[in-house]
Amino acid sequence: QVQLVESGGGSVQAGGSLRLSCAASGRTFSNYAMGWFRQVSGKEREFVAAINWSDRSTATADSVKGRFTISRDNAKNTVYLQMNYLKPEDTAVYHCAARSGSYSLVSRAYDFWGQGTQVTVSS
């Protein structure tokens, strides 16, 4: 049974910071890429960032580049999303996801998903 559990969401004022965590359990994720996506009610899920497990290469959406940083701790099977200089348009439910092999920017390429954590940014 694969489980992804996000934490770290909350409410913050514009310009503030949050760090999201995604803890993976159920199997060894040494060959799994991890991604962060976000979704606003009524809209499609949007790619935010992703990281390969092996070579640590990353990808970040243009809308958050320079503000968000993805990282991971292999020993803890945990992926992080450091979010700085938050804007009201960053408000969404943030989901982490896992897939075997290299990362993808496409949500349907991921096999496992967490329940999500709400991030609310007020102006």
Coordinates of C-alpha atoms in Angstrom, one line a residue:
Q1 CA 0.0 0.0 0.0
V2 CA 1.6 3.3 -1.2
Q3 CA 0.8 6.3 0.9
L4 CA 1.7 10.0 0.3
V5 CA 0.9 12.4 3.1
E6 CA 1.3 16.1 2.7
S7 CA 1.6 18.6 5.5
G8 CA 2.6 22.2 6.1
G9 CA -0.2 24.0 4.4
G10 CA -2.0 26.9 6.0
S11 CA -2.9 30.6 5.7
V12 CA -0.4 33.3 5.2
Q13 CA -0.3 36.9 4.0
A14 CA 1.1 37.8 0.6
G15 CA 4.9 37.9 0.7
G16 CA 5.1 35.2 3.3
S17 CA 6.5 31.7 3.2
L18 CA 5.4 28.1 3.8
R19 CA 7.2 24.8 3.5
L20 CA 5.2 21.8 2.4
S21 CA 6.3 18.2 3.1
C22 CA 5.3 15.0 1.5
A23 CA 6.1 11.8 3.3
A24 CA 6.1 8.6 1.3
S25 CA 5.6 5.1 2.7
G26 CA 4.8 1.7 1.6
R27 CA 7.7 0.9 -0.7
T28 CA 11.2 2.0 -1.6
F29 CA 11.1 5.2 -3.6
S30 CA 14.6 5.1 -4.8
N31 CA 13.5 5.0 -8.5
Y32 CA 10.5 7.3 -8.2
A33 CA 10.2 10.8 -9.3
M34 CA 8.1 13.1 -7.1
G35 CA 6.0 16.1 -8.2
W36 CA 4.0 18.8 -6.7
F37 CA 0.7 19.9 -8.4
R38 CA -1.9 22.4 -7.3
Q39 CA -5.6 22.7 -8.0
V40 CA -8.2 25.4 -7.6
S41 CA -11.8 24.2 -7.4
G42 CA -13.3 24.1 -10.9
K43 CA -9.9 24.2 -12.6
E44 CA -7.5 21.6 -13.9
R45 CA -4.6 20.4 -11.8
E46 CA -1.5 22.5 -12.5
F47 CA 2.1 21.4 -12.4
V48 CA 4.3 23.2 -9.8
A49 CA 7.6 21.4 -9.5
A50 CA 9.2 17.9 -9.7
I51 CA 12.3 16.2 -8.8
N52 CA 14.0 13.0 -9.8
W53 CA 15.0 10.7 -7.0
S54 CA 18.4 9.5 -8.5
D55 CA 20.1 12.5 -10.1
R56 CA 18.2 15.2 -8.2
S57 CA 17.4 17.1 -11.4
T58 CA 14.3 19.3 -11.0
A59 CA 11.7 21.2 -13.0
T60 CA 9.7 24.2 -11.8
A61 CA 6.8 25.9 -13.4
D62 CA 7.4 29.4 -14.8
S63 CA 4.7 30.8 -12.5
V64 CA 6.7 29.9 -9.4
K65 CA 10.2 30.0 -10.7
G66 CA 12.5 31.9 -8.4
R67 CA 10.0 31.7 -5.5
F68 CA 9.4 27.9 -5.0
T69 CA 12.1 25.3 -4.5
I70 CA 11.7 21.5 -4.5
S71 CA 14.0 19.2 -2.6
R72 CA 14.0 15.8 -1.1
D73 CA 15.5 13.7 1.7
N74 CA 16.0 10.2 0.5
A75 CA 16.7 8.8 3.9
K76 CA 13.3 10.1 5.1
N77 CA 11.4 9.3 1.9
T78 CA 10.2 12.9 2.0
V79 CA 9.9 15.7 -0.5
Y80 CA 9.7 19.3 0.3
L81 CA 8.3 22.4 -1.4
Q82 CA 9.7 25.7 0.0
M83 CA 7.4 28.5 -1.1
N84 CA 8.6 32.1 -0.6
Y85 CA 7.1 35.4 -1.7
L86 CA 3.7 33.9 -1.8
K87 CA 1.0 35.6 -3.8
P88 CA -2.8 35.4 -3.6
E89 CA -2.8 33.5 -6.9
D90 CA -0.8 30.7 -5.2
T91 CA -3.9 29.8 -3.2
A92 CA -4.8 26.2 -4.0
V93 CA -4.8 22.7 -2.7
Y94 CA -1.3 21.3 -3.2
H95 CA -0.9 17.6 -4.0
C96 CA 2.3 15.6 -4.1
A97 CA 2.5 12.7 -6.5
A98 CA 4.9 9.9 -7.4
R99 CA 5.8 8.0 -10.5
S100 CA 8.4 5.4 -11.5
G101 CA 11.3 6.7 -13.5
S102 CA 11.9 10.4 -14.4
Y103 CA 9.7 13.3 -13.5
S104 CA 6.9 14.4 -15.8
L105 CA 5.1 17.8 -16.0
V106 CA 1.9 16.0 -16.8
S107 CA -0.3 15.0 -13.9
R108 CA -1.7 11.9 -15.6
A109 CA 1.8 10.4 -15.8
Y110 CA 1.8 10.0 -12.0
D111 CA 0.7 6.8 -10.3
F112 CA 0.3 7.8 -6.7
W113 CA -1.3 10.9 -5.1
G114 CA -1.6 12.4 -1.7
Q115 CA -4.9 13.9 -0.4
G116 CA -3.5 17.4 -0.6
T117 CA -2.9 20.3 1.7
Q118 CA -4.7 23.7 1.5
V119 CA -2.6 26.8 1.0
T120 CA -4.4 30.2 1.3
V121 CA -2.6 33.5 0.6
S122 CA -4.4 36.7 1.5
S123 CA -3.6 40.1 0.1

